[in-house]
Amino acid sequence: MKKHNYSAGPCILPQEVFEKASQAVLNFNNSGLSILEISHRSKDFVAVMDEARALVLELLGLEGKGYQALFLQGGASMEFLRVPNNLLKINGKATYLDTGTWASAAIKEAKSFGETVIVASSKESNYTLIPTDYSIPSDADYFHCTSNNTIFGTQIKSFPVTNVPLVCDMSSDIFSRTLDFSKFDLIYAGAQKNMGPAGATLVVIKEEILGKTERNIPNILNYEQHIAKESMYNTPPVFAVYTSLLTLQWLKNKGGITAIEKENEAKAALLYAEIDRNPLFNGVVNTKDRSIMNATFTLKNTEHQETFDTMWKAAGISGLNGHRSVGGYRASMYNALPIESVQVLVDVMKELEKKFS
């Protein structure tokens, strides 16, 4: 039976990426060696790293605009502390928008480096909306936001205009929609949503914002060191970078971010229409703040849960349960999820309605 993978991450990737990656595990570039055993300093892998970094900038429209793309280790959570280490001046001030669990975790790390101001938070509403009524102090060293909230299912649709460096955690919606990425000074994202397997983190930085903190930054945490070493300061996550390259190539061949955005909007529209129409279900977050990547919803009557769970699992659906901290259901519709899988879920929801109407 075909599986319909709604996992929030690690998540679904294109089938052709799995096929090419599996071949590389056996024999990479006809070298007689596996991608898992080649030297990261070998000519073949250096070419992979160079192409992956260049393709990131190309897809984001940032070529020739003073940005560097890095593939690093430690997950997006490592960037929670790398960001203030590299951008928060001694006796300076960082500003954050609190929109969910991961934003809160980033704020916690920043507080250990200096003054950290939360300009707005949706915590009191259980993170079911994106705050809009806030201002960013002009003397801040940077402003940090999280573009998409995987756990709660909200997404920032309009980013603030500010004169301070704009930093964004795009872990769960990078490469999913068209934005003017040049408005951002630093973007980071764990690979395991729209790029590749867990183990690598993409960081895109405008070089001119670095080197201004007067901090003594440990080399492993210093973006300038990683730029100087072209993402090779220490041994990179070779397989994760290679698989990310395959996914970026797949995306480019599909027509880039503009093309995938249309598919993502169609998937989200199909599922949200059913959530809103079906009398057995409730959407969790404010309609205008709904994520096109992670749709969260609940059953109005929990007595239907056992039946619904049995039905969607029987249909080959995987990974639909909500995050353990909030419950309910979460349909993660990342780039590689086909609309056919969304239709299967919608059909199950309609069948449930027939059973209990």
mmCIF file of C-alpha atoms in Angstrom:
data_model
loop_
_atom_site.group_PDB
_atom_site.id
_atom_site.type_symbol
_atom_site.label_atom_id
_atom_site.label_comp_id
_atom_site.label_asym_id
_atom_site.label_seq_id
_atom_site.Cartn_x
_atom_site.Cartn_y
_atom_site.Cartn_z
ATOM 1 C CA MET A 1 0.000 0.000 0.000
ATOM 2 C CA LYS A 2 1.199 3.491 -0.848
ATOM 3 C CA LYS A 3 2.090 5.528 2.222
ATOM 4 C CA HIS A 4 1.018 9.156 2.601
ATOM 5 C CA ASN A 5 3.635 10.723 4.847
ATOM 6 C CA TYR A 6 2.440 13.684 6.930
ATOM 7 C CA SER A 7 5.340 13.551 9.367
ATOM 8 C CA ALA A 8 6.452 16.962 10.641
ATOM 9 C CA GLY A 9 10.117 16.090 10.319
ATOM 10 C CA PRO A 10 12.151 14.213 9.425
ATOM 11 C CA CYS A 11 9.631 14.240 6.641
ATOM 12 C CA ILE A 12 8.772 13.216 3.123
ATOM 13 C CA LEU A 13 11.316 13.862 0.366
ATOM 14 C CA PRO A 14 10.954 13.372 -3.403
ATOM 15 C CA GLN A 15 11.105 9.747 -4.526
ATOM 16 C CA GLU A 16 13.799 10.534 -7.075
ATOM 17 C CA VAL A 17 15.947 11.943 -4.281
ATOM 18 C CA PHE A 18 15.662 8.670 -2.342
ATOM 19 C CA GLU A 19 16.618 6.726 -5.462
ATOM 20 C CA LYS A 20 19.661 8.861 -6.296
ATOM 21 C CA ALA A 21 20.784 9.005 -2.677
ATOM 22 C CA SER A 22 20.476 5.233 -2.280
ATOM 23 C CA GLN A 23 22.593 4.713 -5.390
ATOM 24 C CA ALA A 24 25.221 7.071 -3.979
ATOM 25 C CA VAL A 25 25.326 5.032 -0.783
ATOM 26 C CA LEU A 26 26.405 2.061 -2.898
ATOM 27 C CA ASN A 27 28.589 3.849 -5.449
ATOM 28 C CA PHE A 28 29.030 7.612 -5.514
ATOM 29 C CA ASN A 29 29.904 9.164 -8.879
ATOM 30 C CA ASN A 30 31.133 5.775 -10.148
ATOM 31 C CA SER A 31 34.034 6.083 -7.750
ATOM 32 C CA GLY A 32 33.601 2.615 -6.298
ATOM 33 C CA LEU A 33 33.111 4.294 -2.908
ATOM 34 C CA SER A 34 29.983 5.095 -0.927
ATOM 35 C CA ILE A 35 28.975 8.700 -0.250
ATOM 36 C CA LEU A 36 29.123 7.581 3.394
ATOM 37 C CA GLU A 37 32.846 6.823 3.254
ATOM 38 C CA ILE A 38 34.401 9.401 0.938
ATOM 39 C CA SER A 39 36.582 12.153 2.317
ATOM 40 C CA HIS A 40 34.861 15.484 2.776
ATOM 41 C CA ARG A 41 38.030 16.971 1.274
ATOM 42 C CA SER A 42 37.753 14.878 -1.876
ATOM 43 C CA LYS A 43 37.242 16.637 -5.195
ATOM 44 C CA ASP A 44 33.869 14.934 -5.643
ATOM 45 C CA PHE A 45 32.429 16.111 -2.341
ATOM 46 C CA VAL A 46 33.877 19.615 -2.510
ATOM 47 C CA ALA A 47 31.971 19.920 -5.797
ATOM 48 C CA VAL A 48 28.782 18.815 -3.987
ATOM 49 C CA MET A 49 29.231 21.421 -1.256
ATOM 50 C CA ASP A 50 30.018 24.188 -3.736
ATOM 51 C CA GLU A 51 27.000 23.402 -5.899
ATOM 52 C CA ALA A 52 24.648 23.090 -2.928
ATOM 53 C CA ARG A 53 25.709 26.453 -1.508
ATOM 54 C CA ALA A 54 25.437 28.150 -4.883
ATOM 55 C CA LEU A 55 22.049 26.604 -5.637
ATOM 56 C CA VAL A 56 20.646 27.857 -2.325
ATOM 57 C CA LEU A 57 21.490 31.439 -3.265
ATOM 58 C CA GLU A 58 20.154 30.966 -6.786
ATOM 59 C CA LEU A 59 16.793 29.609 -5.638
ATOM 60 C CA LEU A 60 16.434 32.368 -3.030
ATOM 61 C CA GLY A 61 17.364 35.089 -5.537
ATOM 62 C CA LEU A 62 20.379 36.143 -3.487
ATOM 63 C CA GLU A 63 23.210 35.618 -5.971
ATOM 64 C CA GLY A 64 25.636 38.514 -6.056
ATOM 65 C CA LYS A 65 23.927 40.316 -3.164
ATOM 66 C CA GLY A 66 26.543 39.827 -0.466
ATOM 67 C CA TYR A 67 25.175 36.624 1.051
ATOM 68 C CA GLN A 68 26.867 33.367 1.980
ATOM 69 C CA ALA A 69 25.179 29.979 2.320
ATOM 70 C CA LEU A 70 26.513 27.511 4.869
ATOM 71 C CA PHE A 71 25.661 23.921 5.734
ATOM 72 C CA LEU A 72 26.389 23.415 9.431
ATOM 73 C CA GLN A 73 25.711 20.918 12.214
ATOM 74 C CA GLY A 74 23.735 21.079 15.429
ATOM 75 C CA GLY A 75 20.258 21.591 14.054
ATOM 76 C CA ALA A 76 18.321 24.853 14.119
ATOM 77 C CA SER A 77 18.611 24.732 17.910
ATOM 78 C CA MET A 78 22.338 25.411 17.580
ATOM 79 C CA GLU A 79 21.486 28.620 15.709
ATOM 80 C CA PHE A 80 19.464 29.742 18.727
ATOM 81 C CA LEU A 81 22.796 30.434 20.401
ATOM 82 C CA ARG A 82 24.952 31.091 17.327
ATOM 83 C CA VAL A 83 22.744 34.052 16.374
ATOM 84 C CA PRO A 84 23.170 36.070 19.592
ATOM 85 C CA ASN A 85 26.826 35.036 19.788
ATOM 86 C CA ASN A 86 27.443 36.600 16.374
ATOM 87 C CA LEU A 87 24.985 39.512 16.389
ATOM 88 C CA LEU A 88 24.283 40.648 19.965
ATOM 89 C CA LYS A 89 26.809 43.286 21.027
ATOM 90 C CA ILE A 90 28.233 43.417 24.515
ATOM 91 C CA ASN A 91 25.745 45.604 26.407
ATOM 92 C CA GLY A 92 23.527 45.511 23.318
ATOM 93 C CA LYS A 93 19.911 44.447 22.885
ATOM 94 C CA ALA A 94 18.206 41.643 20.959
ATOM 95 C CA THR A 95 14.512 41.656 20.049
ATOM 96 C CA TYR A 96 12.314 38.612 19.495
ATOM 97 C CA LEU A 97 8.788 37.778 18.392
ATOM 98 C CA ASP A 98 7.394 34.879 20.445
ATOM 99 C CA THR A 99 5.057 32.783 18.308
ATOM 100 C CA GLY A 100 5.577 29.269 19.559
ATOM 101 C CA THR A 101 7.735 26.592 21.144
ATOM 102 C CA TRP A 102 10.796 27.091 18.969
ATOM 103 C CA ALA A 103 10.667 30.871 19.190
ATOM 104 C CA SER A 104 10.534 30.516 22.975
ATOM 105 C CA ALA A 105 13.552 28.219 22.906
ATOM 106 C CA ALA A 106 15.488 30.767 20.823
ATOM 107 C CA ILE A 107 14.570 33.511 23.308
ATOM 108 C CA LYS A 108 15.793 31.415 26.218
ATOM 109 C CA GLU A 109 19.212 30.987 24.602
ATOM 110 C CA ALA A 110 19.511 34.669 23.715
ATOM 111 C CA LYS A 111 18.869 35.722 27.307
ATOM 112 C CA SER A 112 22.126 34.111 28.375
ATOM 113 C CA PHE A 113 24.040 36.506 26.100
ATOM 114 C CA GLY A 114 22.471 39.815 27.082
ATOM 115 C CA GLU A 115 19.342 41.950 27.128
ATOM 116 C CA THR A 116 16.576 40.215 25.214
ATOM 117 C CA VAL A 117 13.293 42.000 24.572
ATOM 118 C CA ILE A 118 10.125 40.138 23.556
ATOM 119 C CA VAL A 119 8.312 42.709 21.396
ATOM 120 C CA ALA A 120 5.121 40.617 21.237
ATOM 121 C CA SER A 121 3.882 37.149 22.144
ATOM 122 C CA SER A 122 0.876 34.994 21.375
ATOM 123 C CA LYS A 123 1.500 32.674 24.318
ATOM 124 C CA GLU A 124 -1.632 33.770 26.170
ATOM 125 C CA SER A 125 -3.751 32.646 23.220
ATOM 126 C CA ASN A 126 -1.902 29.314 23.138
ATOM 127 C CA TYR A 127 0.015 30.453 20.048
ATOM 128 C CA THR A 128 -3.054 30.250 17.812
ATOM 129 C CA LEU A 129 -2.262 33.549 16.074
ATOM 130 C CA ILE A 130 0.598 35.724 14.854
ATOM 131 C CA PRO A 131 0.923 39.038 16.744
ATOM 132 C CA THR A 132 0.858 42.137 14.539
ATOM 133 C CA ASP A 133 0.600 45.094 16.892
ATOM 134 C CA TYR A 134 4.209 45.611 17.921
ATOM 135 C CA SER A 135 7.196 47.816 17.206
ATOM 136 C CA ILE A 136 10.894 47.011 16.966
ATOM 137 C CA PRO A 137 13.275 49.332 18.846
ATOM 138 C CA SER A 138 15.578 51.100 16.405
ATOM 139 C CA ASP A 139 18.562 50.570 18.702
ATOM 140 C CA ALA A 140 18.237 46.759 18.702
ATOM 141 C CA ASP A 141 21.133 44.704 17.384
ATOM 142 C CA TYR A 142 18.699 42.447 15.522
ATOM 143 C CA PHE A 143 15.109 41.247 15.369
ATOM 144 C CA HIS A 144 14.363 37.512 15.359
ATOM 145 C CA CYS A 145 11.186 35.772 14.228
ATOM 146 C CA THR A 146 10.060 32.266 13.341
ATOM 147 C CA SER A 147 8.325 32.203 9.977
ATOM 148 C CA ASN A 148 6.337 28.998 10.448
ATOM 149 C CA ASN A 149 5.330 27.254 13.644
ATOM 150 C CA THR A 150 5.275 23.511 13.164
ATOM 151 C CA ILE A 151 3.663 22.589 16.452
ATOM 152 C CA PHE A 152 0.781 25.072 16.457
ATOM 153 C CA GLY A 153 0.271 25.515 12.698
ATOM 154 C CA THR A 154 0.703 29.280 12.271
ATOM 155 C CA GLN A 155 2.720 31.144 9.665
ATOM 156 C CA ILE A 156 3.850 34.742 9.289
ATOM 157 C CA LYS A 157 2.326 36.147 6.115
ATOM 158 C CA SER A 158 3.802 39.653 6.286
ATOM 159 C CA PHE A 159 7.197 40.432 7.779
ATOM 160 C CA PRO A 160 7.992 43.703 9.557
ATOM 161 C CA VAL A 161 9.894 46.485 7.883
ATOM 162 C CA THR A 162 12.752 47.465 10.176
ATOM 163 C CA ASN A 163 16.106 49.224 10.109
ATOM 164 C CA VAL A 164 17.763 46.550 12.272
ATOM 165 C CA PRO A 165 19.062 43.208 10.955
ATOM 166 C CA LEU A 166 16.173 40.827 10.330
ATOM 167 C CA VAL A 167 16.822 37.232 11.408
ATOM 168 C CA CYS A 168 14.396 34.424 10.636
ATOM 169 C CA ASP A 169 14.131 30.775 11.594
ATOM 170 C CA MET A 170 12.608 29.267 8.435
ATOM 171 C CA SER A 171 13.124 25.650 9.422
ATOM 172 C CA SER A 172 9.678 24.437 8.414
ATOM 173 C CA ASP A 173 8.850 26.575 5.375
ATOM 174 C CA ILE A 174 12.145 27.366 3.647
ATOM 175 C CA PHE A 175 11.832 27.054 -0.167
ATOM 176 C CA SER A 176 8.033 26.688 0.079
ATOM 177 C CA ARG A 177 6.833 30.162 -0.939
ATOM 178 C CA THR A 178 8.057 33.234 -2.770
ATOM 179 C CA LEU A 179 9.426 36.023 -0.584
ATOM 180 C CA ASP A 180 11.836 38.878 -1.052
ATOM 181 C CA PHE A 181 14.624 37.057 0.734
ATOM 182 C CA SER A 182 16.893 40.077 0.421
ATOM 183 C CA LYS A 183 14.852 41.675 3.220
ATOM 184 C CA PHE A 184 16.399 39.152 5.602
ATOM 185 C CA ASP A 185 19.917 39.499 6.922
ATOM 186 C CA LEU A 186 20.165 35.983 8.320
ATOM 187 C CA ILE A 187 18.021 32.931 7.597
ATOM 188 C CA TYR A 188 18.483 29.499 9.116
ATOM 189 C CA ALA A 189 16.653 26.207 8.685
ATOM 190 C CA GLY A 190 17.052 22.615 9.721
ATOM 191 C CA ALA A 191 17.328 20.436 6.628
ATOM 192 C CA GLN A 192 14.774 17.841 7.738
ATOM 193 C CA LYS A 193 11.660 19.645 6.487
ATOM 194 C CA ASN A 194 12.059 20.742 2.866
ATOM 195 C CA MET A 195 15.677 19.905 2.055
ATOM 196 C CA GLY A 196 17.043 16.607 3.262
ATOM 197 C CA PRO A 197 17.575 14.256 6.199
ATOM 198 C CA ALA A 198 18.273 15.410 9.730
ATOM 199 C CA GLY A 199 21.880 16.287 10.407
ATOM 200 C CA ALA A 200 22.449 19.531 8.528
ATOM 201 C CA THR A 201 21.328 23.109 9.029
ATOM 202 C CA LEU A 202 21.265 25.720 6.305
ATOM 203 C CA VAL A 203 22.384 29.212 7.280
ATOM 204 C CA VAL A 204 22.193 32.114 4.821
ATOM 205 C CA ILE A 205 23.957 35.270 5.993
ATOM 206 C CA LYS A 206 24.511 38.764 4.689
ATOM 207 C CA GLU A 207 28.213 39.148 5.398
ATOM 208 C CA GLU A 208 28.096 42.848 6.233
ATOM 209 C CA ILE A 209 26.233 42.233 9.509
ATOM 210 C CA LEU A 210 29.043 40.143 11.000
ATOM 211 C CA GLY A 211 32.070 41.139 13.072
ATOM 212 C CA LYS A 212 30.422 43.942 15.022
ATOM 213 C CA THR A 213 29.808 42.496 18.479
ATOM 214 C CA GLU A 214 33.320 42.799 19.993
ATOM 215 C CA ARG A 215 32.724 39.369 21.486
ATOM 216 C CA ASN A 216 35.322 36.630 21.662
ATOM 217 C CA ILE A 217 33.326 34.031 19.735
ATOM 218 C CA PRO A 218 34.471 30.374 19.837
ATOM 219 C CA ASN A 219 35.498 29.333 16.336
ATOM 220 C CA ILE A 220 32.913 26.575 16.042
ATOM 221 C CA LEU A 221 30.191 29.151 16.759
ATOM 222 C CA ASN A 222 31.659 31.905 14.612
ATOM 223 C CA TYR A 223 29.905 32.422 11.272
ATOM 224 C CA GLU A 224 32.943 34.233 9.888
ATOM 225 C CA GLN A 225 35.085 31.172 10.518
ATOM 226 C CA HIS A 226 32.601 28.932 8.708
ATOM 227 C CA ILE A 227 32.445 31.342 5.773
ATOM 228 C CA ALA A 228 36.229 31.507 5.565
ATOM 229 C CA LYS A 229 36.419 27.701 5.517
ATOM 230 C CA GLU A 230 33.548 27.389 2.988
ATOM 231 C CA SER A 231 31.443 25.217 5.325
ATOM 232 C CA MET A 232 34.445 22.984 5.964
ATOM 233 C CA TYR A 233 35.665 24.315 9.319
ATOM 234 C CA ASN A 234 35.010 20.838 10.681
ATOM 235 C CA THR A 235 33.823 17.683 8.955
ATOM 236 C CA PRO A 236 30.436 18.517 7.426
ATOM 237 C CA PRO A 237 27.450 16.134 7.468
ATOM 238 C CA VAL A 238 28.354 14.699 4.070
ATOM 239 C CA PHE A 239 25.284 12.586 3.357
ATOM 240 C CA ALA A 240 22.831 15.230 4.583
ATOM 241 C CA VAL A 241 24.460 17.879 2.391
ATOM 242 C CA TYR A 242 24.452 15.595 -0.638
ATOM 243 C CA THR A 243 20.790 14.676 -0.172
ATOM 244 C CA SER A 244 19.949 18.357 0.277
ATOM 245 C CA LEU A 245 21.678 19.081 -3.019
ATOM 246 C CA LEU A 246 19.537 16.440 -4.746
ATOM 247 C CA THR A 247 16.390 18.036 -3.300
ATOM 248 C CA LEU A 248 17.480 21.512 -4.398
ATOM 249 C CA GLN A 249 18.123 20.175 -7.906
ATOM 250 C CA TRP A 250 14.660 18.585 -7.901
ATOM 251 C CA LEU A 251 13.131 21.900 -6.868
ATOM 252 C CA LYS A 252 14.984 23.832 -9.554
ATOM 253 C CA ASN A 253 13.871 21.343 -12.205
ATOM 254 C CA LYS A 254 10.248 21.790 -11.111
ATOM 255 C CA GLY A 255 10.487 25.518 -11.761
ATOM 256 C CA GLY A 256 11.846 26.710 -8.432
ATOM 257 C CA ILE A 257 10.031 28.270 -5.504
ATOM 258 C CA THR A 258 7.385 29.952 -7.665
ATOM 259 C CA ALA A 259 6.247 26.602 -9.040
ATOM 260 C CA ILE A 260 6.268 24.757 -5.724
ATOM 261 C CA GLU A 261 4.357 27.578 -4.033
ATOM 262 C CA LYS A 262 1.412 26.996 -6.370
ATOM 263 C CA GLU A 263 1.366 23.321 -5.465
ATOM 264 C CA ASN A 264 1.614 24.078 -1.760
ATOM 265 C CA GLU A 265 -1.233 26.574 -1.899
ATOM 266 C CA ALA A 266 -3.431 24.066 -3.737
ATOM 267 C CA LYS A 267 -2.745 21.362 -1.127
ATOM 268 C CA ALA A 268 -3.459 23.696 1.775
ATOM 269 C CA ALA A 269 -6.630 25.026 0.167
ATOM 270 C CA LEU A 270 -7.947 21.501 -0.376
ATOM 271 C CA LEU A 271 -7.403 20.415 3.214
ATOM 272 C CA TYR A 272 -8.523 23.617 4.935
ATOM 273 C CA ALA A 273 -11.697 23.664 2.843
ATOM 274 C CA GLU A 274 -12.584 20.233 4.209
ATOM 275 C CA ILE A 275 -11.706 21.182 7.792
ATOM 276 C CA ASP A 276 -14.023 24.192 7.529
ATOM 277 C CA ARG A 277 -16.820 22.333 5.732
ATOM 278 C CA ASN A 278 -16.878 19.115 7.734
ATOM 279 C CA PRO A 279 -19.026 19.447 10.901
ATOM 280 C CA LEU A 280 -16.879 16.903 12.744
ATOM 281 C CA PHE A 281 -13.676 18.962 12.695
ATOM 282 C CA ASN A 282 -12.314 22.234 14.040
ATOM 283 C CA GLY A 283 -9.391 24.244 12.734
ATOM 284 C CA VAL A 284 -7.107 25.216 15.618
ATOM 285 C CA VAL A 285 -5.567 28.563 14.635
ATOM 286 C CA ASN A 286 -6.825 31.905 13.342
ATOM 287 C CA THR A 287 -7.783 31.536 9.697
ATOM 288 C CA LYS A 288 -5.598 34.390 8.455
ATOM 289 C CA ASP A 289 -2.541 32.922 10.205
ATOM 290 C CA ARG A 290 -2.909 29.350 8.987
ATOM 291 C CA SER A 291 0.254 27.641 7.823
ATOM 292 C CA ILE A 292 0.400 26.145 4.337
ATOM 293 C CA MET A 293 2.980 23.685 5.657
ATOM 294 C CA ASN A 294 1.386 22.404 8.889
ATOM 295 C CA ALA A 295 -2.394 22.261 9.172
ATOM 296 C CA THR A 296 -3.582 21.642 12.733
ATOM 297 C CA PHE A 297 -7.112 20.497 13.560
ATOM 298 C CA THR A 298 -9.148 18.596 16.130
ATOM 299 C CA LEU A 299 -12.246 16.459 16.324
ATOM 300 C CA LYS A 300 -15.228 18.234 17.879
ATOM 301 C CA ASN A 301 -16.230 14.983 19.553
ATOM 302 C CA THR A 302 -13.333 12.943 20.951
ATOM 303 C CA GLU A 303 -15.552 9.849 20.939
ATOM 304 C CA HIS A 304 -14.868 9.706 17.188
ATOM 305 C CA GLN A 305 -11.109 9.566 17.660
ATOM 306 C CA GLU A 306 -10.654 5.800 17.722
ATOM 307 C CA THR A 307 -12.686 5.375 14.544
ATOM 308 C CA PHE A 308 -10.916 8.224 12.744
ATOM 309 C CA ASP A 309 -7.482 6.957 13.731
ATOM 310 C CA THR A 310 -8.304 3.491 12.478
ATOM 311 C CA MET A 311 -9.600 4.879 9.174
ATOM 312 C CA TRP A 312 -6.674 7.118 8.306
ATOM 313 C CA LYS A 313 -4.138 4.472 9.213
ATOM 314 C CA ALA A 314 -6.000 1.936 7.073
ATOM 315 C CA ALA A 315 -5.780 4.396 4.167
ATOM 316 C CA GLY A 316 -1.979 4.373 4.378
ATOM 317 C CA ILE A 317 -1.680 7.740 6.097
ATOM 318 C CA SER A 318 1.295 8.157 8.421
ATOM 319 C CA GLY A 319 2.363 10.829 10.885
ATOM 320 C CA LEU A 320 -0.982 12.611 11.319
ATOM 321 C CA ASN A 321 -1.006 12.854 15.096
ATOM 322 C CA GLY A 322 -0.517 16.317 16.542
ATOM 323 C CA HIS A 323 2.582 17.213 18.519
ATOM 324 C CA ARG A 324 2.636 15.507 21.922
ATOM 325 C CA SER A 325 2.431 18.909 23.661
ATOM 326 C CA VAL A 326 -0.857 19.947 22.025
ATOM 327 C CA GLY A 327 -2.605 16.798 20.768
ATOM 328 C CA GLY A 328 -5.176 16.777 17.986
ATOM 329 C CA TYR A 329 -3.985 16.305 14.428
ATOM 330 C CA ARG A 330 -1.321 17.891 12.288
ATOM 331 C CA ALA A 331 -1.005 17.404 8.546
ATOM 332 C CA SER A 332 2.458 18.491 7.462
ATOM 333 C CA MET A 333 2.337 19.237 3.749
ATOM 334 C CA TYR A 334 5.949 19.869 2.810
ATOM 335 C CA ASN A 335 7.135 20.407 -0.749
ATOM 336 C CA ALA A 336 7.430 16.744 -1.695
ATOM 337 C CA LEU A 337 3.957 15.706 -0.506
ATOM 338 C CA PRO A 338 1.743 15.222 -3.589
ATOM 339 C CA ILE A 339 -1.763 16.634 -3.683
ATOM 340 C CA GLU A 340 -3.022 13.075 -4.179
ATOM 341 C CA SER A 341 -2.032 12.345 -0.582
ATOM 342 C CA VAL A 342 -4.055 15.328 0.611
ATOM 343 C CA GLN A 343 -7.054 14.043 -1.323
ATOM 344 C CA VAL A 344 -6.756 10.680 0.457
ATOM 345 C CA LEU A 345 -6.956 12.434 3.828
ATOM 346 C CA VAL A 346 -9.901 14.571 2.710
ATOM 347 C CA ASP A 347 -11.715 11.445 1.507
ATOM 348 C CA VAL A 348 -11.208 9.784 4.900
ATOM 349 C CA MET A 349 -12.589 12.859 6.656
ATOM 350 C CA LYS A 350 -15.662 12.730 4.416
ATOM 351 C CA GLU A 351 -16.145 9.044 5.133
ATOM 352 C CA LEU A 352 -16.011 9.762 8.841
ATOM 353 C CA GLU A 353 -18.727 12.346 8.396
ATOM 354 C CA LYS A 354 -20.947 9.775 6.656
ATOM 355 C CA LYS A 355 -20.510 7.379 9.564
ATOM 356 C CA PHE A 356 -21.608 9.875 12.192
ATOM 357 C CA SER A 357 -23.899 12.285 10.392
#
